[in-house]
Coordinates of N, CA, C and O in Angstrom, one line a residue:
M1382 N -2.9 -3.6 -13.9 CA -2.5 -5.0 -13.7 C -3.7 -5.8 -13.2 O -4.4 -5.3 -12.3
S1383 N -4.0 -6.9 -13.7 CA -5.2 -7.7 -13.2 C -4.6 -8.8 -12.4 O -3.6 -9.5 -12.7
G1384 N -5.3 -9.0 -11.2 CA -4.9 -10.1 -10.3 C -3.7 -9.7 -9.5 O -2.9 -8.8 -9.8
G1385 N -3.5 -10.5 -8.4 CA -2.3 -10.2 -7.6 C -2.6 -9.1 -6.6 O -3.7 -8.5 -6.6
P1386 N -1.7 -8.8 -5.7 CA -1.9 -7.8 -4.6 C -2.0 -6.4 -5.2 O -1.5 -6.0 -6.2
L1387 N -2.8 -5.6 -4.4 CA -3.0 -4.2 -4.7 C -1.7 -3.4 -4.4 O -1.3 -2.5 -5.0
V1388 N -1.1 -3.9 -3.3 CA 0.2 -3.3 -2.8 C 1.0 -4.4 -2.2 O 0.5 -5.3 -1.5
V1389 N 2.3 -4.4 -2.5 CA 3.3 -5.3 -1.8 C 4.3 -4.4 -1.1 O 4.9 -3.6 -1.7
L1390 N 4.5 -4.7 0.2 CA 5.4 -4.0 1.0 C 6.7 -4.8 1.3 O 6.6 -6.0 1.7
V1391 N 7.8 -4.2 1.0 CA 9.1 -4.8 1.3 C 9.9 -3.8 2.2 O 9.7 -2.6 2.2
G1392 N 10.9 -4.4 2.9 CA 11.8 -3.5 3.7 C 12.4 -4.3 4.8 O 12.0 -5.5 5.0
P1393 N 13.3 -3.7 5.6 CA 13.9 -4.4 6.7 C 13.0 -4.7 7.8 O 11.9 -4.1 7.9
M1394 N 13.4 -5.6 8.7 CA 12.6 -5.9 9.9 C 12.5 -4.6 10.7 O 13.4 -3.8 10.8
G1395 N 11.3 -4.3 11.2 CA 11.0 -3.1 12.0 C 10.6 -1.9 11.1 O 10.4 -0.9 11.7
S1396 N 10.6 -2.0 9.8 CA 10.2 -0.9 9.0 C 8.8 -0.5 9.0 O 8.4 0.5 8.5
G1397 N 8.0 -1.4 9.6 CA 6.5 -1.1 9.7 C 5.7 -1.9 8.7 O 4.5 -1.5 8.5
K1398 N 6.2 -2.9 8.0 CA 5.4 -3.5 7.0 C 4.1 -4.1 7.5 O 3.1 -3.9 6.9
S1399 N 4.2 -4.7 8.7 CA 3.0 -5.3 9.2 C 2.0 -4.3 9.7 O 0.8 -4.3 9.3
T1400 N 2.4 -3.3 10.4 CA 1.5 -2.3 10.9 C 1.0 -1.4 9.8 O -0.2 -1.2 9.7
V1401 N 1.8 -1.0 8.9 CA 1.4 -0.1 7.8 C 0.5 -1.0 6.8 O -0.5 -0.5 6.3
G1402 N 0.9 -2.2 6.6 CA 0.1 -3.1 5.8 C -1.3 -3.3 6.2 O -2.3 -3.2 5.5
A1403 N -1.5 -3.5 7.5 CA -2.8 -3.6 8.1 C -3.6 -2.3 8.0 O -4.8 -2.4 7.6
L1404 N -3.0 -1.2 8.2 CA -3.6 0.1 8.1 C -4.1 0.3 6.6 O -5.2 0.8 6.3
L1405 N -3.2 0.0 5.7 CA -3.5 0.2 4.3 C -4.7 -0.7 3.9 O -5.6 -0.2 3.2
A1406 N -4.6 -1.9 4.3 CA -5.7 -2.8 4.0 C -7.1 -2.3 4.5 O -8.1 -2.3 3.8
E1407 N -7.0 -1.8 5.7 CA -8.3 -1.3 6.3 C -8.7 -0.1 5.5 O -9.9 0.0 5.2
R1408 N -7.8 0.8 5.2 CA -8.2 2.0 4.4 C -8.7 1.7 3.0 O -9.5 2.4 2.5
L1409 N -8.1 0.7 2.4 CA -8.5 0.3 1.0 C -9.7 -0.6 1.0 O -10.2 -0.9 -0.1
G1410 N -10.1 -1.2 2.2 CA -11.2 -2.1 2.2 C -10.9 -3.5 1.6 O -11.7 -4.1 1.0
V1411 N -9.6 -3.9 1.8 CA -9.1 -5.2 1.2 C -8.5 -6.0 2.3 O -8.1 -5.4 3.4
P1412 N -8.3 -7.3 2.1 CA -7.6 -8.1 3.1 C -6.1 -7.8 3.2 O -5.5 -7.3 2.2
Y1413 N -5.5 -8.1 4.3 CA -4.1 -8.0 4.6 C -3.5 -9.4 4.7 O -4.1 -10.3 5.3
R1414 N -2.3 -9.6 4.2 CA -1.6 -10.9 4.3 C -0.1 -10.6 4.5 O 0.5 -9.7 3.9
D1415 N 0.5 -11.4 5.4 CA 2.0 -11.4 5.7 C 2.6 -12.7 5.4 O 2.1 -13.7 6.0
T1416 N 3.6 -12.8 4.5 CA 4.1 -14.1 4.2 C 4.8 -14.8 5.4 O 4.8 -16.0 5.5
D1417 N 5.4 -14.0 6.3 CA 6.0 -14.6 7.5 C 4.9 -15.3 8.3 O 5.1 -16.4 8.9
A1418 N 3.7 -14.6 8.4 CA 2.6 -15.2 9.2 C 2.1 -16.5 8.5 O 1.7 -17.4 9.2
D1419 N 2.1 -16.5 7.2 CA 1.7 -17.7 6.4 C 2.7 -18.8 6.8 O 2.2 -20.0 7.0
I1420 N 4.0 -18.6 6.8 CA 5.0 -19.6 7.1 C 4.8 -20.1 8.6 O 4.7 -21.3 8.8
V1421 N 4.6 -19.2 9.5 CA 4.4 -19.6 10.9 C 3.1 -20.5 11.0 O 3.1 -21.5 11.7
A1422 N 2.0 -20.1 10.3 CA 0.8 -20.9 10.4 C 1.0 -22.2 9.8 O 0.5 -23.2 10.4
A1423 N 1.7 -22.3 8.7 CA 1.9 -23.6 8.0 C 2.8 -24.5 8.8 O 2.6 -25.7 8.8
E1424 N 3.8 -23.9 9.4 CA 4.8 -24.8 10.1 C 4.5 -25.0 11.6 O 5.0 -25.9 12.2
G1425 N 3.6 -24.2 12.1 CA 3.2 -24.3 13.5 C 4.3 -24.0 14.5 O 4.4 -24.4 15.6
R1426 N 5.2 -23.1 14.1 CA 6.3 -22.6 14.9 C 6.8 -21.3 14.4 O 6.5 -20.9 13.3
T1427 N 7.5 -20.6 15.3 CA 8.0 -19.2 14.9 C 9.1 -19.2 13.9 O 9.8 -20.2 13.7
V1428 N 9.3 -18.1 13.2 CA 10.4 -17.9 12.3 C 11.7 -18.2 13.0 O 12.6 -18.9 12.4
S1429 N 11.9 -17.7 14.2 CA 13.1 -17.9 14.9 C 13.4 -19.4 15.2 O 14.5 -19.9 15.0
D1430 N 12.3 -20.2 15.5 CA 12.4 -21.6 15.7 C 12.8 -22.3 14.4 O 13.6 -23.3 14.4
I1431 N 12.2 -21.9 13.3 CA 12.6 -22.5 12.0 C 14.1 -22.3 11.7 O 14.8 -23.2 11.3
F1432 N 14.5 -21.1 11.9 CA 15.9 -20.7 11.7 C 16.8 -21.6 12.6 O 17.8 -22.2 12.1
V1433 N 16.5 -21.7 13.8 CA 17.4 -22.4 14.8 C 17.3 -23.9 14.5 O 18.4 -24.6 14.5
E1434 N 16.1 -24.5 14.3 CA 16.0 -25.9 14.1 C 16.4 -26.4 12.8 O 16.9 -27.5 12.6
D1435 N 16.1 -25.7 11.7 CA 16.2 -26.2 10.3 C 17.2 -25.4 9.5 O 17.6 -25.8 8.4
G1436 N 17.6 -24.2 10.0 CA 18.6 -23.3 9.3 C 17.9 -22.4 8.3 O 16.8 -22.5 7.9
E1437 N 18.7 -21.4 8.0 CA 18.2 -20.3 7.1 C 17.9 -20.8 5.7 O 16.8 -20.4 5.1
P1438 N 18.7 -21.7 5.1 CA 18.3 -22.2 3.7 C 16.9 -22.8 3.7 O 16.1 -22.6 2.7
H1439 N 16.5 -23.6 4.7 CA 15.2 -24.2 4.8 C 14.1 -23.1 4.9 O 13.1 -23.2 4.2
F1440 N 14.4 -22.1 5.8 CA 13.4 -21.0 5.9 C 13.2 -20.3 4.6 O 12.1 -20.0 4.2
R1441 N 14.3 -20.0 3.9 CA 14.3 -19.3 2.6 C 13.5 -20.1 1.6 O 12.7 -19.5 0.8
A1442 N 13.6 -21.4 1.6 CA 12.8 -22.2 0.7 C 11.3 -22.1 1.0 O 10.4 -21.9 0.1
L1443 N 10.9 -22.1 2.3 CA 9.6 -21.9 2.7 C 9.1 -20.5 2.3 O 7.9 -20.4 1.8
E1444 N 10.0 -19.5 2.5 CA 9.6 -18.2 2.1 C 9.3 -18.0 0.6 O 8.4 -17.4 0.3
R1445 N 10.2 -18.6 -0.2 CA 10.0 -18.5 -1.7 C 8.6 -19.1 -2.0 O 7.9 -18.5 -2.8
A1446 N 8.3 -20.2 -1.4 CA 7.0 -20.8 -1.7 C 5.8 -19.9 -1.2 O 4.8 -19.8 -1.9
A1447 N 6.0 -19.4 -0.1 CA 4.9 -18.5 0.5 C 4.7 -17.3 -0.3 O 3.6 -16.9 -0.6
V1448 N 5.8 -16.7 -0.8 CA 5.7 -15.4 -1.6 C 5.0 -15.8 -2.9 O 4.1 -15.1 -3.4
R1449 N 5.5 -16.9 -3.5 CA 4.9 -17.3 -4.8 C 3.4 -17.5 -4.7 O 2.6 -17.0 -5.5
A1450 N 3.0 -18.2 -3.7 CA 1.5 -18.5 -3.5 C 0.8 -17.2 -3.2 O -0.3 -16.9 -3.8
A1451 N 1.3 -16.3 -2.4 CA 0.6 -15.1 -2.0 C 0.5 -14.1 -3.3 O -0.6 -13.5 -3.4
L1452 N 1.5 -14.1 -4.1 CA 1.4 -13.2 -5.3 C 0.3 -13.7 -6.3 O -0.3 -12.9 -7.0
V1453 N 0.0 -15.0 -6.2 CA -1.0 -15.5 -7.1 C -2.4 -15.4 -6.5 O -3.4 -15.0 -7.1
E1454 N -2.5 -15.7 -5.2 CA -3.8 -15.9 -4.5 C -4.3 -14.6 -3.9 O -5.5 -14.4 -3.8
H1455 N -3.5 -13.7 -3.5 CA -3.9 -12.5 -2.7 C -4.1 -11.3 -3.5 O -3.3 -11.0 -4.4
T1456 N -5.2 -10.6 -3.2 CA -5.6 -9.4 -4.0 C -5.6 -8.1 -3.2 O -6.0 -7.1 -3.7
G1457 N -5.2 -8.2 -1.9 CA -5.2 -7.1 -1.0 C -3.8 -6.5 -0.9 O -3.0 -6.3 -1.8
V1458 N -3.4 -6.2 0.4 CA -2.1 -5.7 0.8 C -1.3 -6.9 1.3 O -1.7 -7.6 2.1
L1459 N -0.1 -7.0 0.7 CA 0.8 -8.1 1.1 C 2.1 -7.5 1.6 O 2.7 -6.7 1.0
A1460 N 2.5 -8.1 2.8 CA 3.8 -7.7 3.4 C 4.8 -8.9 3.3 O 4.4 -10.0 3.6
L1461 N 6.0 -8.7 2.8 CA 7.0 -9.8 2.7 C 8.0 -9.7 3.8 O 8.3 -8.6 4.3
G1462 N 8.5 -10.8 4.2 CA 9.6 -10.9 5.2 C 10.8 -10.1 4.7 O 11.0 -9.9 3.5
G1463 N 11.6 -9.6 5.6 CA 12.7 -8.7 5.3 C 13.7 -9.3 4.3 O 14.3 -8.6 3.5
G1464 N 13.9 -10.6 4.3 CA 14.9 -11.3 3.4 C 14.3 -11.9 2.2 O 15.0 -12.5 1.4
A1465 N 13.0 -11.7 1.9 CA 12.4 -12.3 0.7 C 13.0 -11.9 -0.6 O 13.1 -12.7 -1.5
V1466 N 13.5 -10.7 -0.6 CA 14.1 -10.1 -1.8 C 15.5 -10.7 -2.2 O 16.0 -10.5 -3.2
L1467 N 16.0 -11.5 -1.3 CA 17.3 -12.1 -1.5 C 17.3 -13.1 -2.7 O 18.3 -13.4 -3.3
D1468 N 16.1 -13.7 -2.9 CA 15.9 -14.7 -3.9 C 15.7 -14.1 -5.3 O 14.7 -13.3 -5.4
E1469 N 16.5 -14.4 -6.2 CA 16.4 -13.9 -7.6 C 15.0 -14.2 -8.2 O 14.4 -13.3 -8.9
G1470 N 14.6 -15.4 -8.0 CA 13.3 -15.8 -8.6 C 12.1 -15.0 -8.0 O 11.2 -14.6 -8.7
T1471 N 12.2 -14.7 -6.7 CA 11.2 -13.9 -6.0 C 11.2 -12.5 -6.6 O 10.2 -11.9 -6.9
R1472 N 12.4 -11.9 -6.8 CA 12.5 -10.6 -7.3 C 11.9 -10.5 -8.7 O 11.2 -9.6 -9.0
A1473 N 12.1 -11.5 -9.5 CA 11.5 -11.6 -10.8 C 10.0 -11.6 -10.7 O 9.3 -11.0 -11.5
L1474 N 9.5 -12.4 -9.8 CA 8.0 -12.5 -9.6 C 7.4 -11.2 -9.2 O 6.2 -10.9 -9.5
L1475 N 8.2 -10.4 -8.5 CA 7.7 -9.1 -8.0 C 7.6 -8.0 -9.1 O 6.9 -7.0 -8.9
A1476 N 8.3 -8.2 -10.2 CA 8.4 -7.2 -11.2 C 7.1 -6.6 -11.7 O 7.0 -5.3 -11.8
P1477 N 6.0 -7.3 -11.9 CA 4.8 -6.7 -12.4 C 3.9 -6.1 -11.3 O 2.9 -5.5 -11.6
H1478 N 4.3 -6.2 -10.1 CA 3.5 -5.8 -8.9 C 3.8 -4.4 -8.4 O 5.0 -4.0 -8.5
P1479 N 2.9 -3.8 -7.8 CA 3.1 -2.4 -7.2 C 3.8 -2.6 -5.8 O 3.2 -2.7 -4.8
V1480 N 5.1 -2.7 -5.9 CA 6.0 -2.9 -4.7 C 6.4 -1.5 -4.1 O 6.9 -0.7 -4.9
V1481 N 6.3 -1.4 -2.8 CA 6.8 -0.2 -2.1 C 7.8 -0.6 -1.1 O 7.5 -1.5 -0.2
Y1482 N 9.0 0.0 -1.1 CA 10.0 -0.3 -0.2 C 9.9 0.7 1.0 O 10.0 1.9 0.8
L1483 N 9.7 0.2 2.2 CA 9.6 1.0 3.4 C 11.0 1.1 4.0 O 11.5 0.1 4.5
S1484 N 11.7 2.3 3.8 CA 13.1 2.4 4.2 C 13.2 3.0 5.6 O 12.3 3.8 6.0
M1485 N 14.3 2.8 6.3 CA 14.6 3.4 7.6 C 16.0 3.2 7.9 O 16.7 2.4 7.3
D1486 N 16.5 4.1 8.8 CA 18.0 4.0 9.1 C 18.1 3.2 10.4 O 17.1 2.9 11.1
V1487 N 19.4 2.9 10.8 CA 19.6 2.1 11.9 C 19.1 2.7 13.2 O 18.6 1.9 14.1
E1488 N 19.2 4.0 13.4 CA 18.7 4.6 14.6 C 17.2 4.4 14.8 O 16.7 4.2 15.9
E1489 N 16.5 4.5 13.7 CA 15.0 4.2 13.7 C 14.8 2.8 14.1 O 13.9 2.5 14.8
A1490 N 15.6 1.9 13.5 CA 15.4 0.4 13.8 C 15.6 0.2 15.3 O 14.9 -0.6 15.9
V1491 N 16.6 0.8 15.9 CA 16.9 0.6 17.3 C 15.7 1.1 18.1 O 15.2 0.4 19.0
K1492 N 15.1 2.2 17.7 CA 13.9 2.7 18.5 C 12.7 1.8 18.3 O 12.0 1.5 19.3
R1493 N 12.5 1.2 17.1 CA 11.3 0.4 16.9 C 11.4 -1.0 17.4 O 10.5 -1.5 18.0
V1494 N 12.5 -1.7 17.1 CA 12.6 -3.1 17.5 C 13.7 -3.4 18.6 O 13.8 -4.5 19.0
G1495 N 14.4 -2.3 18.9 CA 15.5 -2.5 19.9 C 16.6 -3.4 19.4 O 17.5 -3.7 20.2
L1496 N 16.5 -3.9 18.2 CA 17.4 -4.8 17.6 C 17.7 -5.9 18.6 O 18.8 -6.3 19.0
N1497 N 16.6 -6.6 19.1 CA 16.7 -7.6 20.1 C 17.0 -9.0 19.5 O 17.0 -9.2 18.3
T1498 N 17.4 -9.9 20.3 CA 17.8 -11.2 19.9 C 16.7 -12.1 19.5 O 16.9 -13.2 19.0
A1499 N 15.4 -11.7 19.6 CA 14.3 -12.5 19.1 C 14.4 -12.5 17.5 O 13.7 -13.3 16.9
R1500 N 15.1 -11.6 16.9 CA 15.3 -11.6 15.5 C 16.5 -12.5 15.2 O 17.7 -12.2 15.6
P1501 N 16.3 -13.7 14.5 CA 17.4 -14.7 14.4 C 18.6 -14.2 13.7 O 19.7 -14.6 14.0
L1502 N 18.5 -13.2 12.8 CA 19.7 -12.7 12.1 C 20.4 -11.6 12.8 O 21.4 -11.1 12.4
L1503 N 19.9 -11.3 14.0 CA 20.5 -10.2 14.8 C 21.0 -10.6 16.1 O 21.1 -9.8 17.0
A1504 N 21.2 -11.9 16.3 CA 21.5 -12.4 17.6 C 22.8 -11.9 18.2 O 22.9 -11.8 19.4
V1505 N 23.8 -11.6 17.4 CA 25.1 -11.1 18.0 C 25.4 -9.8 17.4 O 25.3 -9.6 16.2
N1506 N 25.7 -8.8 18.2 CA 26.0 -7.4 17.8 C 24.9 -6.9 16.8 O 25.2 -6.7 15.7
P1507 N 23.7 -6.8 17.3 CA 22.6 -6.5 16.5 C 22.7 -5.2 15.6 O 22.3 -5.2 14.5
R1508 N 23.3 -4.1 16.2 CA 23.4 -2.9 15.4 C 24.3 -3.1 14.2 O 24.0 -2.7 13.1
R1509 N 25.5 -3.7 14.4 CA 26.4 -4.0 13.3 C 25.7 -4.9 12.3 O 25.8 -4.7 11.1
Q1510 N 25.1 -6.0 12.8 CA 24.5 -6.9 11.9 C 23.3 -6.3 11.1 O 23.2 -6.6 9.9
W1511 N 22.6 -5.4 11.7 CA 21.5 -4.7 11.0 C 22.1 -3.9 9.8 O 21.6 -4.0 8.7
R1512 N 23.2 -3.2 10.1 CA 23.8 -2.4 9.1 C 24.3 -3.3 7.9 O 24.2 -3.0 6.8
E1513 N 24.9 -4.4 8.3 CA 25.4 -5.3 7.3 C 24.3 -5.9 6.4 O 24.4 -6.0 5.2
L1514 N 23.2 -6.3 7.1 CA 22.0 -6.8 6.4 C 21.5 -5.7 5.4 O 21.2 -6.0 4.2
M1515 N 21.5 -4.5 5.8 CA 21.0 -3.4 5.0 C 21.9 -3.1 3.8 O 21.5 -2.9 2.7
E1516 N 23.2 -3.2 4.1 CA 24.2 -3.0 3.0 C 24.0 -4.1 1.9 O 24.1 -3.9 0.7
A1517 N 23.7 -5.3 2.3 CA 23.4 -6.5 1.4 C 22.1 -6.4 0.7 O 21.9 -6.9 -0.4
R1518 N 21.1 -5.8 1.4 CA 19.7 -5.8 0.8 C 19.2 -4.5 0.2 O 18.3 -4.6 -0.6
R1519 N 19.7 -3.4 0.6 CA 19.1 -2.1 0.2 C 18.9 -2.0 -1.3 O 17.9 -1.7 -1.8
H1520 N 20.0 -2.4 -2.0 CA 19.9 -2.4 -3.5 C 18.8 -3.3 -4.0 O 18.2 -3.1 -5.1
L1521 N 18.6 -4.4 -3.3 CA 17.5 -5.4 -3.8 C 16.1 -4.8 -3.5 O 15.2 -5.0 -4.3
Y1522 N 16.0 -4.2 -2.3 CA 14.7 -3.5 -2.1 C 14.4 -2.5 -3.1 O 13.3 -2.4 -3.7
T1523 N 15.4 -1.7 -3.4 CA 15.3 -0.6 -4.4 C 15.0 -1.2 -5.8 O 14.1 -0.7 -6.6
E1524 N 15.6 -2.3 -6.1 CA 15.5 -3.0 -7.4 C 14.0 -3.4 -7.7 O 13.5 -3.2 -8.8
V1525 N 13.4 -3.9 -6.7 CA 12.0 -4.5 -6.8 C 10.9 -3.4 -6.6 O 9.8 -3.6 -7.0
A1526 N 11.3 -2.3 -6.1 CA 10.3 -1.3 -5.7 C 9.9 -0.3 -6.8 O 10.7 0.2 -7.6
R1527 N 8.6 -0.1 -6.9 CA 8.1 0.9 -7.8 C 8.3 2.3 -7.1 O 8.4 3.3 -7.8
A1528 N 8.3 2.3 -5.8 CA 8.4 3.5 -5.0 C 9.1 3.2 -3.7 O 9.0 2.1 -3.2
V1529 N 9.7 4.2 -3.1 CA 10.4 4.1 -1.8 C 9.7 5.1 -0.9 O 9.5 6.3 -1.3
V1530 N 9.3 4.7 0.3 CA 8.7 5.6 1.3 C 9.6 5.5 2.5 O 9.8 4.4 3.1
V1531 N 10.1 6.7 2.9 CA 11.0 6.8 4.1 C 10.1 6.8 5.3 O 9.1 7.5 5.4
T1532 N 10.4 5.9 6.3 CA 9.5 5.8 7.5 C 10.1 6.5 8.7 O 9.4 6.7 9.7
D1533 N 11.3 6.9 8.6 CA 12.0 7.6 9.8 C 11.1 8.7 10.3 O 10.8 9.6 9.5
G1534 N 10.9 8.7 11.6 CA 10.2 9.9 12.2 C 8.7 10.0 11.8 O 8.1 11.1 12.1
R1535 N 8.1 9.0 11.2 CA 6.7 9.1 10.8 C 5.9 8.1 11.5 O 6.4 7.0 11.8
T1536 N 4.6 8.5 11.7 CA 3.7 7.5 12.3 C 3.3 6.5 11.3 O 3.4 6.8 10.1
P1537 N 2.8 5.4 11.7 CA 2.3 4.4 10.7 C 1.2 5.0 9.8 O 1.1 4.7 8.6
E1538 N 0.4 5.9 10.4 CA -0.7 6.5 9.6 C -0.1 7.4 8.5 O -0.6 7.4 7.4
E1539 N 1.0 8.1 8.9 CA 1.6 9.0 7.9 C 2.3 8.1 6.8 O 2.2 8.5 5.6
V1540 N 2.9 7.0 7.2 CA 3.5 6.1 6.2 C 2.5 5.5 5.3 O 2.6 5.5 4.0
A1541 N 1.3 5.1 5.9 CA 0.3 4.5 5.0 C -0.2 5.5 4.0 O -0.4 5.2 2.9
Q1542 N -0.4 6.8 4.5 CA -0.9 7.8 3.5 C 0.2 8.1 2.4 O -0.2 8.2 1.3
A1543 N 1.4 8.1 2.8 CA 2.5 8.3 1.8 C 2.5 7.1 0.7 O 2.7 7.4 -0.4
V1544 N 2.2 5.9 1.2 CA 2.1 4.8 0.3 C 0.9 5.0 -0.7 O 1.0 4.8 -1.9
L1545 N -0.3 5.3 -0.1 CA -1.4 5.6 -0.9 C -1.1 6.7 -2.0 O -1.5 6.6 -3.1
D1546 N -0.5 7.7 -1.5 CA -0.2 8.9 -2.4 C 0.8 8.5 -3.5 O 0.5 8.8 -4.7
V1547 N 1.8 7.7 -3.2 CA 2.9 7.4 -4.2 C 2.3 6.4 -5.2 O 2.7 6.5 -6.4
L1548 N 1.4 5.6 -4.8 CA 0.8 4.6 -5.7 C -0.5 5.1 -6.4 O -1.2 4.5 -7.2
E1549 N -0.9 6.3 -5.9 CA -2.1 7.0 -6.4 C -3.4 6.1 -6.2 O -4.2 5.9 -7.1
L1550 N -3.5 5.6 -5.0 CA -4.6 4.8 -4.6 C -5.5 5.6 -3.7 O -5.0 6.5 -2.9
K1551 N -6.8 5.3 -3.7 CA -7.8 6.1 -2.9 C -8.3 5.2 -1.9 O -8.5 4.0 -2.1
D1552 N -8.6 5.8 -0.7 CA -9.3 5.0 0.4 C -10.6 4.4 -0.1 O -11.2 5.0 -1.0
A1553 N -11.0 3.3 0.5 CA -12.3 2.7 0.2 C -13.5 3.6 0.6 O -13.4 4.4 1.5

């Protein structure tokens, strides 16, 4: 494929997209980009603040635009927000790209992010809400992914290596 990201990471919050993405970019000698960070930079406020002040539909519109732009402009490693795959148009745009779904179970999520209330979609009963989010999204992550890498019990370095292996990419 010519143009676009070398790797696109999708998965739930806490799956390691940002950490693994930065490691992959470093190992491949390419830039790293995170669409949530793009939104925060453009809006001058956190994702949580956007959710609270403007609502989820507004955030999702910003997210669609950020993903669309990044898929065209970015040639390195790209990490998408956990809910980016909810949009049918975004899923269609991901089709030609090397997408890897970083999967994890709820116990791993608890260890990594503590399922705290700083995550706007997990403010009430975080464990149950995380499970419900995953039930709604797992098939979408799988649909867009060229490969799935299980992150449970693995270090970020091990996950990064698994991504390189599954996509048959070599370190820079």
